[in-house]
Amino acid sequence: MELACIRWISANVRLVAYSVNIILIGAFLGLGLGFLSSRRDWRRFLVPLLLLLAVAIALFRRVGTTVPKEAIDVWSSFGLDAVTLLARHVPFQPIIIFFFALVVLIHVPPGQMIGRLMEGMSPLTAYAINIAGSIAGVAAFASMGALGCGPPVWLATTLILILFLLRDRRLLLGVSALFGVAVLAFTVVEDRGTVWSPYQKITIRERAAGFDLYVNDDRHQFALDLRPAVTGPTEIEWRRVYDFPYRAARTLDNVLIVGAGSGNDAAAALRNGARHVDAVDIDPEILRIGRDRHPERPYSNPRVTVHVDDARAFFKRAGPKYDLIVFAYLDSHALFSNMANVRLDEYVYTRESFKEAHARLYPGGTMCVVFCATKDWIRAKLVRLLTDAAGRRPQMTVMKPQGVDTTILWTGPEAAPDRTDSSECGSGWIEVPCDDWPFLYLERRAFPVEYLPVLGVVLLIAIATLAGSVALGRGKAGKSAIVPSSEQGAGVGLKPAASTTSTFTFFLLGAGFMLLETLSITRFALLAGSTWIITSVTVAAILLVALISTWIASRFERPGPRLALVLTIAAVAAAFATPVQALVGLPLGARLAAGGVVIGLPVLFSGIAFARLFKDVKRPSAALGANLLGAVLGGLFENVSVITGFSALYVAAAFLYAAALVMAHFRQSRLP
């Protein structure tokens, strides 16, 4: 349900699309609240809340596409030009907070149900089953993504599981089933004419000769017949743009196009005499649509080889060199992971990536970047990236076909058509994206001030919840705290929460582990690629390591919790001291093995520390609730990476685990 909410909301509510970890944080917060209130029963609200979410998504898809003035700089910084808003006069912060609150409420009932189930089991057994269920959920959702399933299938699967858990209350089961039918009917109607790739929602709108391709309701690509025989004004304008890179290059024996999309660039290469073209795109559905529907049928030509892959991973792979490499309007409308606010394309536009691409050129070859640069500082970053990669400033031209600001930069031949001097572009100080700070769409290392109220509200809710748990847990002798105690009668008394020290210990462990998850995903994206398969396998591997940690804690006496925390801090320090670039140059097998050790050891030792402490708790739901609230803090802190870069998150994680070590050392004997 958590993964379905993230994809469903981000694909339809564009304000959330580039801050999607706010939905993940909401899910964690809701589950944490559910664990802490596990003796309450909000199951009757779950399916109606899903219906409310479906209605809200449909509403926000239909009402306006104008960005308020105060939001333009914020969202364009994240590459967003048009987002769905209720009206021109409504600030965007309440809209994000509304969906955040709705996600929190939706996830409280599942948290309560899981918490109740855990109370009757040994802590480690319950935790292991919970992790195994999470692995199964990741695998199931990844499989649905591979099959192109959309919200109707995701929600049908979710509703079946919900109704199974309501089988003990027949009236509630019947009412929820009726609401479930309404949810499915709503989503089936909304999903008509939509194709779901593993990354995004795709819709097609036909035009006279070709089609427009929309991603998450934004126009993303189009396919045109640009053969010389077609002489319309639109075709003439765009033919000049698409043909430009192939006329700027000396030879076209072997051409690489990254971000090949639906086929305009491959068609241009063929029109200009390319002997062989490698066309790379990360989205298999967009490539399929281009193969089946592009008017020039470039992907059916034997001179074109299509690769479904991440551009960055393709650069690393051993293979041929090229006369021309084209970054073809490579611009993503999605994040590569729910754990990090990094777009699919941002690891392609880094200093290291451009150097890897340039190394794939023959001597005298041409590297060309075609980009819709709406801001001068984005153009300046691209100039600096090419300059650093090639060792000299690129040539530049700017075109505006149908008003679309298109910058074309290229290195290689000095003589080329329509050449413009780029010496003044990027000549001043500019923050150049790198693998540790891959934010092409941020002008500088700064956090958008307008976004702070959203994070402030989230943080206040998490702190208030934790503080309430702690304060009530101190309990004036016999007073109760978060959830009703069976000894006092269901729904009447409240059972004591975790002791102060242990509550904060689990809270800190949750925050630290969330940072380790984020770092694991971003680091493996650099080592193996940003494809959905790699991301899904990485998330499943993290959960599997956590499961192994639980098994170790249940079978062996060593290491104890304090030693495990010391080992965690040491492993975090080692990961911080090992730059990813030191591993990138290794062969693929050695790279993944070394990366698995460097990235996986902090996860393993932190999992053992958690399991050791969790093993002795009296109320697993309270401890796990505090842990999930800590994950909320870790998710919020991930946003600091836009200022510090990702490596600094290792420092934050080490600090959190050091604080947990101190609290574990001095904790009281009474655990939750």
XYZ file of C-alpha atoms in Angstrom:
672
model
C 0.000 0.000 0.000
C 2.859 2.355 0.797
C 4.466 1.897 -2.640
C 1.087 2.189 -4.380
C 0.372 5.509 -2.630
C 3.762 6.895 -3.613
C 3.433 6.038 -7.313
C -0.251 6.894 -7.523
C 0.032 10.333 -5.942
C 3.321 11.361 -7.566
C 2.082 10.437 -11.048
C -1.034 12.580 -10.721
C -0.237 15.420 -8.314
C 2.749 17.150 -9.840
C 3.525 19.227 -6.746
C 4.453 15.995 -5.000
C 6.336 14.451 -7.915
C 9.729 15.973 -7.102
C 9.376 15.749 -3.323
C 8.080 12.212 -3.303
C 9.871 11.254 -0.104
C 7.301 13.386 1.721
C 4.803 10.610 0.927
C 7.243 7.959 2.141
C 7.712 9.954 5.353
C 3.938 10.177 5.735
C 3.642 6.405 5.388
C 6.308 5.841 8.056
C 4.680 8.357 10.375
C 1.267 6.734 9.935
C 2.652 3.262 10.580
C 4.527 4.561 13.638
C 1.369 6.133 15.039
C -0.436 2.885 14.342
C 2.131 0.842 16.260
C 1.946 3.246 19.184
C -1.862 2.988 19.255
C -2.061 -0.703 18.458
C -4.899 -1.431 20.892
C -7.184 0.989 19.096
C -9.033 -0.112 15.987
C -9.413 2.295 13.065
C -9.944 -0.382 10.433
C -13.368 1.003 9.567
C -11.739 4.184 8.243
C -9.173 2.555 5.947
C -11.120 1.899 2.735
C -13.145 5.166 2.957
C -9.835 7.026 3.263
C -8.601 5.283 0.110
C -11.754 6.465 -1.664
C -11.126 10.005 -0.426
C -7.584 9.773 -1.807
C -8.899 8.608 -5.199
C -11.347 11.528 -5.336
C -8.651 14.026 -4.282
C -6.239 12.755 -6.943
C -8.914 13.035 -9.643
C -9.768 16.572 -8.497
C -6.189 17.789 -8.510
C -5.620 16.339 -11.981
C -8.417 18.440 -13.415
C -8.209 21.872 -11.850
C -5.680 24.220 -13.364
C -2.043 23.958 -14.344
C -0.758 27.356 -13.229
C 2.055 27.764 -10.745
C 1.619 30.574 -8.193
C 4.271 33.252 -8.501
C 5.869 32.417 -5.160
C 6.257 28.765 -6.184
C 7.796 29.249 -9.621
C 11.417 29.422 -8.474
C 10.991 26.530 -6.059
C 9.501 24.044 -8.458
C 11.419 25.137 -11.544
C 14.525 24.523 -9.444
C 13.408 20.920 -9.349
C 12.749 21.008 -13.087
C 8.988 21.447 -12.830
C 7.354 23.875 -15.245
C 3.652 23.147 -14.791
C 2.020 21.516 -11.797
C -1.538 20.818 -10.806
C -3.007 23.311 -8.356
C -6.458 23.825 -6.932
C -6.467 27.425 -8.075
C -4.126 30.271 -8.832
C -4.635 31.764 -5.374
C -4.026 28.652 -3.270
C -0.478 28.342 -1.842
C 1.186 25.082 -2.705
C 2.253 24.187 0.853
C -1.281 23.333 2.093
C -1.775 21.054 -0.906
C 1.332 19.022 -0.078
C 0.410 18.954 3.614
C -3.106 17.760 2.697
C -1.793 14.736 0.794
C 0.815 14.108 3.471
C -1.883 14.079 6.181
C -4.093 11.795 4.109
C -1.247 9.310 3.643
C -0.544 9.408 7.394
C -4.185 8.610 8.200
C -4.337 5.813 5.623
C -1.331 4.074 7.180
C -2.443 4.278 10.823
C -4.923 1.334 10.635
C -2.384 -1.087 9.072
C 0.102 -0.069 11.770
C -2.473 -0.825 14.448
C -3.262 -4.221 12.944
C 0.401 -5.199 12.683
C 1.051 -3.937 16.211
C -1.723 -6.102 17.647
C -0.407 -9.153 15.833
C 3.099 -8.513 17.167
C 1.986 -8.260 20.784
C 1.261 -11.963 20.988
C 4.607 -13.070 19.585
C 8.236 -12.974 20.593
C 9.757 -9.664 19.406
C 12.348 -11.107 17.027
C 9.928 -13.583 15.488
C 7.393 -10.825 14.894
C 10.063 -8.527 13.465
C 11.421 -11.234 11.150
C 7.926 -11.968 9.811
C 7.385 -8.241 9.287
C 10.622 -7.932 7.282
C 9.806 -11.035 5.232
C 6.422 -9.516 4.426
C 8.124 -6.294 3.338
C 10.438 -8.229 1.000
C 7.414 -10.003 -0.483
C 5.677 -6.637 -0.934
C 8.667 -5.130 -2.750
C 8.899 -8.183 -5.011
C 5.172 -8.136 -5.759
C 5.109 -4.432 -6.563
C 8.225 -4.711 -8.742
C 6.568 -7.585 -10.620
C 3.444 -5.501 -11.195
C 5.647 -2.677 -12.478
C 7.392 -5.046 -14.884
C 4.003 -6.193 -16.196
C 2.844 -2.618 -16.752
C 0.092 -2.787 -14.134
C -1.498 0.466 -12.997
C -3.494 1.699 -9.982
C -6.511 -0.606 -10.552
C -4.280 -3.677 -10.099
C -2.268 -2.192 -7.221
C -5.405 -1.181 -5.352
C -7.258 -4.416 -6.099
C -4.366 -6.347 -4.560
C -4.310 -4.000 -1.562
C -8.074 -4.241 -1.066
C -8.019 -8.043 -1.145
C -5.459 -8.031 1.677
C -7.444 -5.438 3.639
C -10.697 -7.385 3.310
C -8.895 -10.543 4.427
C -7.834 -8.735 7.604
C -11.441 -7.623 8.197
C -12.877 -11.128 7.962
C -13.589 -11.248 11.716
C -16.086 -8.356 11.460
C -18.710 -9.196 8.871
C -20.593 -5.897 8.840
C -17.365 -3.922 8.492
C -16.221 -6.386 5.821
C -19.358 -5.788 3.772
C -19.259 -1.998 4.089
C -15.552 -1.906 3.250
C -16.154 -4.130 0.219
C -18.712 -1.611 -1.085
C -16.272 1.246 -0.602
C -13.604 -0.886 -2.264
C -15.760 -1.364 -5.344
C -16.173 2.423 -5.514
C -12.399 2.908 -5.261
C -11.731 0.437 -8.057
C -14.471 1.883 -10.281
C -13.023 5.347 -9.774
C -9.479 4.295 -10.618
C -10.522 2.231 -13.659
C -12.302 5.270 -15.119
C -9.347 7.545 -14.331
C -6.850 5.097 -15.815
C -8.450 4.765 -19.256
C -5.998 5.276 -22.112
C -3.011 5.184 -19.768
C 0.138 3.069 -20.023
C 2.224 2.490 -16.897
C 5.945 1.914 -17.292
C 8.118 0.909 -14.316
C 8.857 4.624 -13.868
C 5.867 6.736 -14.832
C 2.376 7.120 -16.258
C 2.266 7.564 -20.038
C -0.538 8.822 -22.246
C -0.550 9.379 -26.014
C -2.332 12.099 -27.970
C -2.427 11.725 -31.715
C -1.422 14.491 -34.112
C -1.630 14.707 -37.911
C 1.712 12.987 -38.538
C 2.965 11.508 -35.293
C 1.929 11.838 -31.671
C 2.516 13.722 -28.420
C 3.691 11.661 -25.457
C 2.680 12.809 -21.977
C 4.396 11.616 -18.820
C 2.446 12.069 -15.584
C 0.123 14.486 -17.435
C 3.000 16.716 -18.622
C 3.961 16.862 -22.296
C 7.300 15.113 -22.381
C 8.045 14.060 -25.972
C 6.558 14.037 -29.430
C 7.200 12.038 -32.574
C 7.252 13.827 -35.929
C 7.833 12.849 -39.515
C 10.856 15.052 -40.298
C 11.845 13.558 -43.623
C 12.775 16.194 -46.258
C 9.585 15.553 -48.214
C 7.542 16.932 -45.305
C 7.681 20.715 -45.629
C 5.300 22.078 -42.994
C 6.614 25.008 -40.872
C 6.577 22.921 -37.671
C 8.528 20.110 -39.313
C 11.071 22.507 -40.825
C 11.776 24.101 -37.438
C 12.221 20.805 -35.627
C 14.159 19.151 -38.452
C 16.797 21.875 -38.089
C 17.111 21.124 -34.360
C 17.220 17.333 -34.625
C 19.598 17.281 -37.600
C 22.052 19.717 -36.000
C 24.224 17.277 -33.959
C 24.753 14.996 -36.959
C 25.857 17.872 -39.170
C 28.263 19.109 -36.502
C 30.145 15.788 -36.346
C 32.973 14.857 -38.762
C 31.967 11.238 -39.211
C 28.929 9.154 -38.319
C 30.213 5.605 -38.536
C 29.203 4.813 -34.955
C 26.723 6.990 -33.024
C 25.467 6.758 -29.442
C 22.207 8.455 -28.434
C 21.314 8.540 -24.725
C 17.783 9.548 -23.902
C 16.677 8.188 -27.273
C 13.010 8.311 -26.279
C 10.367 7.684 -28.918
C 12.805 7.928 -31.839
C 13.217 11.449 -33.260
C 16.977 11.446 -32.656
C 17.564 7.980 -34.101
C 15.535 9.004 -37.158
C 17.697 12.140 -37.552
C 20.877 10.064 -37.331
C 19.638 7.766 -40.069
C 18.575 10.668 -42.300
C 22.084 12.102 -42.030
C 23.832 8.877 -42.990
C 24.820 7.231 -39.685
C 26.082 3.721 -40.343
C 25.256 2.375 -36.892
C 23.294 3.855 -33.984
C 23.109 2.651 -30.371
C 19.872 4.127 -28.963
C 19.711 4.039 -25.142
C 16.687 4.865 -23.002
C 15.774 3.800 -19.503
C 12.015 3.470 -20.101
C 11.014 0.301 -21.993
C 7.464 1.524 -22.640
C 8.585 4.731 -24.343
C 10.936 2.719 -26.566
C 8.126 0.291 -27.386
C 5.774 3.138 -28.285
C 8.459 4.655 -30.504
C 9.112 1.332 -32.210
C 5.436 0.743 -32.925
C 4.209 4.250 -33.704
C 6.958 6.616 -34.846
C 6.142 7.701 -38.425
C 9.737 7.126 -39.633
C 10.075 3.735 -37.862
C 13.732 4.307 -36.858
C 13.796 1.442 -34.344
C 12.876 -1.031 -37.081
C 15.954 -0.089 -39.101
C 18.746 -2.720 -38.925
C 21.323 0.048 -38.463
C 19.780 0.886 -35.046
C 20.360 -1.177 -31.897
C 18.008 -0.356 -29.026
C 19.216 -0.664 -25.411
C 16.878 -0.480 -22.405
C 19.355 0.860 -19.878
C 20.423 3.730 -17.685
C 22.737 6.052 -19.645
C 25.256 6.186 -16.827
C 25.438 2.408 -16.574
C 25.870 2.203 -20.351
C 28.850 4.589 -20.210
C 30.562 2.327 -17.667
C 30.035 -0.852 -19.614
C 32.905 -2.011 -21.802
C 32.025 -1.547 -25.438
C 32.826 0.250 -28.687
C 33.930 3.828 -29.069
C 31.862 6.375 -30.936
C 32.290 9.160 -33.455
C 29.369 11.046 -31.915
C 27.627 10.855 -28.531
C 24.350 12.781 -28.213
C 22.552 13.625 -24.965
C 19.159 13.948 -26.655
C 16.792 16.135 -24.616
C 17.586 13.720 -21.774
C 15.191 15.027 -19.147
C 13.329 12.918 -16.610
C 9.935 13.540 -15.050
C 10.455 11.049 -12.234
C 12.683 10.222 -9.276
C 14.708 7.014 -9.467
C 13.863 6.056 -5.873
C 11.335 6.868 -3.194
C 14.170 7.206 -0.694
C 15.971 10.162 -2.251
C 14.919 13.371 -3.989
C 17.140 12.641 -6.994
C 15.674 12.615 -10.491
C 16.326 9.738 -12.872
C 18.515 11.952 -15.061
C 20.574 13.780 -12.457
C 23.354 11.176 -12.163
C 23.775 11.566 -15.934
C 24.457 15.301 -15.613
C 27.466 15.164 -13.291
C 31.154 15.866 -13.811
C 32.031 12.176 -13.461
C 29.323 11.098 -15.911
C 30.456 13.505 -18.629
C 34.031 12.323 -18.240
C 32.920 8.690 -18.550
C 30.940 9.570 -21.686
C 33.825 11.517 -23.230
C 36.118 8.541 -22.685
C 33.882 6.553 -25.050
C 34.716 8.870 -27.983
C 37.222 8.161 -30.728
C 40.008 10.783 -30.934
C 38.471 13.762 -32.679
C 34.947 12.555 -31.895
C 32.070 14.859 -31.011
C 30.043 14.995 -27.811
C 26.783 16.929 -28.096
C 24.218 17.952 -25.473
C 20.739 19.013 -26.587
C 18.804 20.415 -23.654
C 15.755 22.525 -22.927
C 17.585 25.008 -20.666
C 15.009 27.464 -19.362
C 17.485 29.233 -17.091
C 20.887 30.729 -17.842
C 22.507 29.043 -14.860
C 21.415 25.587 -16.082
C 23.029 26.366 -19.443
C 26.149 27.550 -17.581
C 26.339 24.265 -15.674
C 26.174 22.280 -18.891
C 28.943 24.420 -20.421
C 31.145 23.795 -17.381
C 30.432 20.051 -17.428
C 31.460 19.757 -21.075
C 34.489 21.983 -20.513
C 35.712 19.799 -17.651
C 35.143 16.612 -19.657
C 36.738 17.722 -22.940
C 39.409 20.067 -21.596
C 38.146 22.999 -23.662
C 35.021 25.108 -23.944
C 32.229 23.737 -26.118
C 30.605 25.473 -29.037
C 27.013 26.542 -28.500
C 23.881 27.466 -30.386
C 20.435 28.378 -29.083
C 17.257 27.682 -31.051
C 13.587 28.217 -30.253
C 11.461 25.845 -32.323
C 7.832 26.695 -31.547
C 9.085 28.812 -28.641
C 10.912 25.925 -26.920
C 14.276 27.179 -25.563
C 16.757 24.632 -26.890
C 20.468 24.849 -26.140
C 22.863 22.727 -28.204
C 26.426 22.374 -26.925
C 29.115 20.319 -28.607
C 32.807 19.570 -28.426
C 34.783 18.425 -31.412
C 35.086 20.112 -34.804
C 35.806 23.819 -34.713
C 33.826 24.500 -37.878
C 30.122 23.801 -37.420
C 26.840 25.397 -38.495
C 25.346 28.283 -36.530
C 28.202 28.373 -34.035
C 27.848 30.718 -31.048
C 30.546 31.747 -28.601
C 29.998 30.124 -25.187
C 32.845 31.950 -23.451
C 30.520 34.188 -21.434
C 28.254 31.317 -20.410
C 29.415 29.815 -17.138
C 32.496 32.033 -16.901
C 31.685 33.032 -13.313
C 31.403 30.836 -10.266
C 28.917 28.027 -10.722
C 28.084 24.982 -8.608
C 28.934 22.082 -10.887
C 26.964 18.867 -10.260
C 29.015 15.883 -9.159
C 28.157 12.383 -7.993
C 28.016 13.522 -4.382
C 25.859 16.579 -5.210
C 23.979 15.624 -8.409
C 21.483 18.479 -8.480
C 21.539 19.999 -11.961
C 18.245 21.769 -11.294
C 19.441 23.633 -8.202
C 21.384 26.818 -8.832
C 23.410 26.529 -5.654
C 23.697 24.536 -2.451
C 20.592 25.857 -0.756
C 17.242 24.545 0.327
C 14.121 26.234 -1.104
C 12.829 28.403 1.728
C 9.242 28.028 0.547
C 9.421 24.302 1.219
C 10.413 24.715 4.869
C 6.832 25.094 6.229
C 6.001 21.644 4.852
C 8.988 20.016 6.535
C 8.336 22.033 9.693
C 4.807 20.662 9.995
C 6.035 17.110 9.439
C 8.802 17.476 12.006
C 6.486 18.987 14.609
C 4.019 16.121 14.241
C 6.782 13.534 14.641
C 8.328 15.281 17.659
C 4.943 15.809 19.320
C 4.083 12.143 18.865
C 7.383 10.961 20.294
C 7.284 13.468 23.159
C 3.752 12.354 24.007
C 4.863 8.743 24.065
C 7.809 9.537 26.328
C 5.882 11.822 28.680
C 3.073 9.369 29.105
C 5.546 6.523 29.377
C 7.138 8.132 32.407
C 3.689 7.783 33.774
C 2.809 8.852 37.127
C 2.675 5.453 38.775
C 0.278 3.344 36.915
C -0.899 6.042 34.560
C -0.972 4.977 31.003
C 0.155 6.207 27.736
C -0.457 5.433 24.199
C -2.546 2.326 23.985
C -5.146 0.554 26.076
C -3.982 -2.145 28.429
C -5.718 -5.481 28.392
C -5.352 -5.631 32.143
C -7.476 -2.499 32.456
C -10.042 -3.446 29.858
C -9.877 -2.963 26.140
C -10.474 0.594 25.039
C -10.517 1.943 28.599
C -7.053 2.067 30.141
C -3.793 2.737 28.380
C -0.722 0.607 28.635
C 2.557 2.249 29.614
C 4.774 3.201 26.731
C 8.482 2.643 26.440
C 10.764 4.049 29.076
C 12.344 7.349 28.124
C 15.804 6.016 27.387
C 14.758 2.996 25.372
C 12.207 4.997 23.371
C 14.853 7.457 22.235
C 17.294 4.621 21.539
C 14.888 3.050 19.064
C 14.050 6.480 17.687
C 17.728 7.180 16.990
C 18.222 3.745 15.441
C 15.306 4.396 13.091
C 16.702 7.763 11.999
C 20.160 6.303 11.405
C 18.852 3.332 9.461
C 16.759 5.554 7.196
C 19.897 7.498 6.257
C 21.751 4.246 5.576
C 18.923 3.116 3.277
C 19.105 6.369 1.332
C 22.873 6.136 1.004
C 22.739 2.483 -0.017
C 20.298 3.214 -2.832
C 22.134 6.278 -4.156
C 25.529 4.545 -3.984
C 24.335 1.409 -5.753
C 22.752 3.579 -8.435
C 26.250 4.865 -9.194
C 27.778 1.397 -9.158
C 25.148 -0.489 -11.139
C 22.691 2.021 -12.610
C 19.442 3.789 -11.778
C 17.051 1.356 -13.419
C 13.962 0.185 -11.562
C 15.405 -3.333 -11.401
C 18.562 -2.159 -9.626
C 16.561 0.012 -7.227
C 14.114 -2.784 -6.401
C 16.928 -5.296 -5.880
C 18.781 -2.818 -3.658
C 15.728 -2.214 -1.447
C 15.077 -5.965 -1.222
C 18.760 -6.573 -0.406
C 18.637 -4.021 2.429
C 15.604 -5.807 3.893
C 17.299 -9.177 3.423
C 20.382 -7.948 5.303
C 18.067 -6.764 8.091
C 16.524 -10.247 8.151
C 19.980 -11.833 8.337
C 20.848 -9.471 11.195
C 17.761 -10.660 13.063
C 18.757 -14.283 12.534
C 22.280 -13.593 13.834
C 20.879 -11.861 16.921
C 18.563 -14.781 17.611
C 21.205 -17.507 17.200
C 24.434 -16.059 18.568
C 25.379 -14.253 21.748
C 27.910 -11.974 20.079
C 28.163 -9.200 19.203
C 26.160 -7.563 21.961
C 24.199 -4.361 21.288
C 26.956 -1.976 22.351
C 29.655 -3.780 20.363
C 27.291 -3.939 17.364
C 26.792 -0.175 17.592
C 30.557 0.378 17.767
C 30.970 -1.819 14.674
C 28.185 0.139 12.960
C 29.949 3.438 13.580
C 33.239 1.969 12.333
C 31.551 0.603 9.188
C 29.863 3.959 8.557
C 33.241 5.687 8.894
C 34.786 3.221 6.430
C 31.967 3.822 3.934
C 32.418 7.591 4.290
C 36.163 7.227 3.671
C 35.658 5.086 0.556
C 34.649 7.272 -2.396
C 32.364 5.631 -4.919
C 34.753 6.579 -7.705
C 37.356 4.297 -6.128
C 35.022 1.373 -6.911
C 33.623 2.508 -10.267
C 36.810 1.634 -12.147
C 36.669 -2.019 -11.054
C 35.200 -4.757 -13.273
C 31.451 -5.158 -12.777
C 31.640 -8.249 -10.564
C 34.393 -6.828 -8.350
C 32.624 -3.453 -8.269
C 29.364 -4.943 -7.003
C 31.129 -7.220 -4.512
C 33.249 -4.411 -3.071
C 30.263 -2.072 -3.062
C 28.163 -4.684 -1.316
C 30.723 -4.955 1.468
C 31.303 -1.226 1.899
C 27.627 -0.307 1.679
C 26.201 -3.433 3.307
C 28.284 -3.697 6.487
C 26.755 -0.604 8.174
C 23.306 -2.025 7.422
C 24.275 -5.444 8.811
C 25.787 -4.191 12.074
C 23.034 -1.643 12.670
C 20.488 -4.413 12.101
C 22.215 -6.613 14.679
C 22.248 -3.740 17.189
C 18.550 -3.124 16.667
C 17.682 -6.822 16.937
C 19.724 -7.195 20.149
C 17.855 -4.335 21.798
C 14.513 -5.313 20.309
C 14.870 -8.901 21.520
C 14.254 -7.939 25.158
C 11.406 -5.444 24.785
C 8.132 -6.164 26.521
C 5.977 -4.295 24.007
C 7.321 -4.685 20.461
C 4.714 -2.379 18.935
C 5.807 0.584 21.094
C 9.491 0.061 20.295
C 8.829 -0.355 16.579
C 6.578 2.698 16.613
C 9.408 4.804 18.056
C 11.748 3.324 15.451
C 9.445 4.379 12.616
C 9.136 7.876 14.036
C 12.927 7.987 13.939
C 12.754 6.992 10.278
C 10.599 10.094 9.767
C 13.436 12.227 11.143
C 15.938 10.420 8.906
C 13.727 11.004 5.875
C 13.500 14.695 6.668
C 17.232 14.945 7.227
C 17.852 13.424 3.783
C 16.739 16.773 2.350
C 19.857 18.367 3.838
C 21.808 16.620 1.072
C 20.844 19.445 -1.319
C 23.217 21.596 0.758
C 25.843 19.172 2.017
C 25.865 16.436 -0.609
C 25.145 12.793 0.159
C 28.437 11.893 1.833
C 27.610 14.166 4.755
C 24.674 11.887 5.546
C 27.235 9.298 6.673
C 28.436 11.804 9.266
C 24.861 12.345 10.444
C 24.276 8.585 10.607
C 27.461 8.087 12.656
C 26.329 10.798 15.066
C 22.894 9.171 15.464
C 24.396 5.753 16.124
C 26.894 7.259 18.588
C 23.982 8.860 20.455
C 22.155 5.517 20.421
C 25.305 3.869 21.815
C 25.418 6.335 24.702
C 21.736 5.818 25.460
C 22.009 2.038 25.156
C 24.921 2.104 27.593
C 23.046 4.125 30.181
C 19.549 2.854 29.480
C 17.333 1.770 32.316
C 16.611 -1.888 32.727
C 12.901 -1.372 32.073
C 12.363 -1.638 28.305
C 9.115 -1.206 26.364
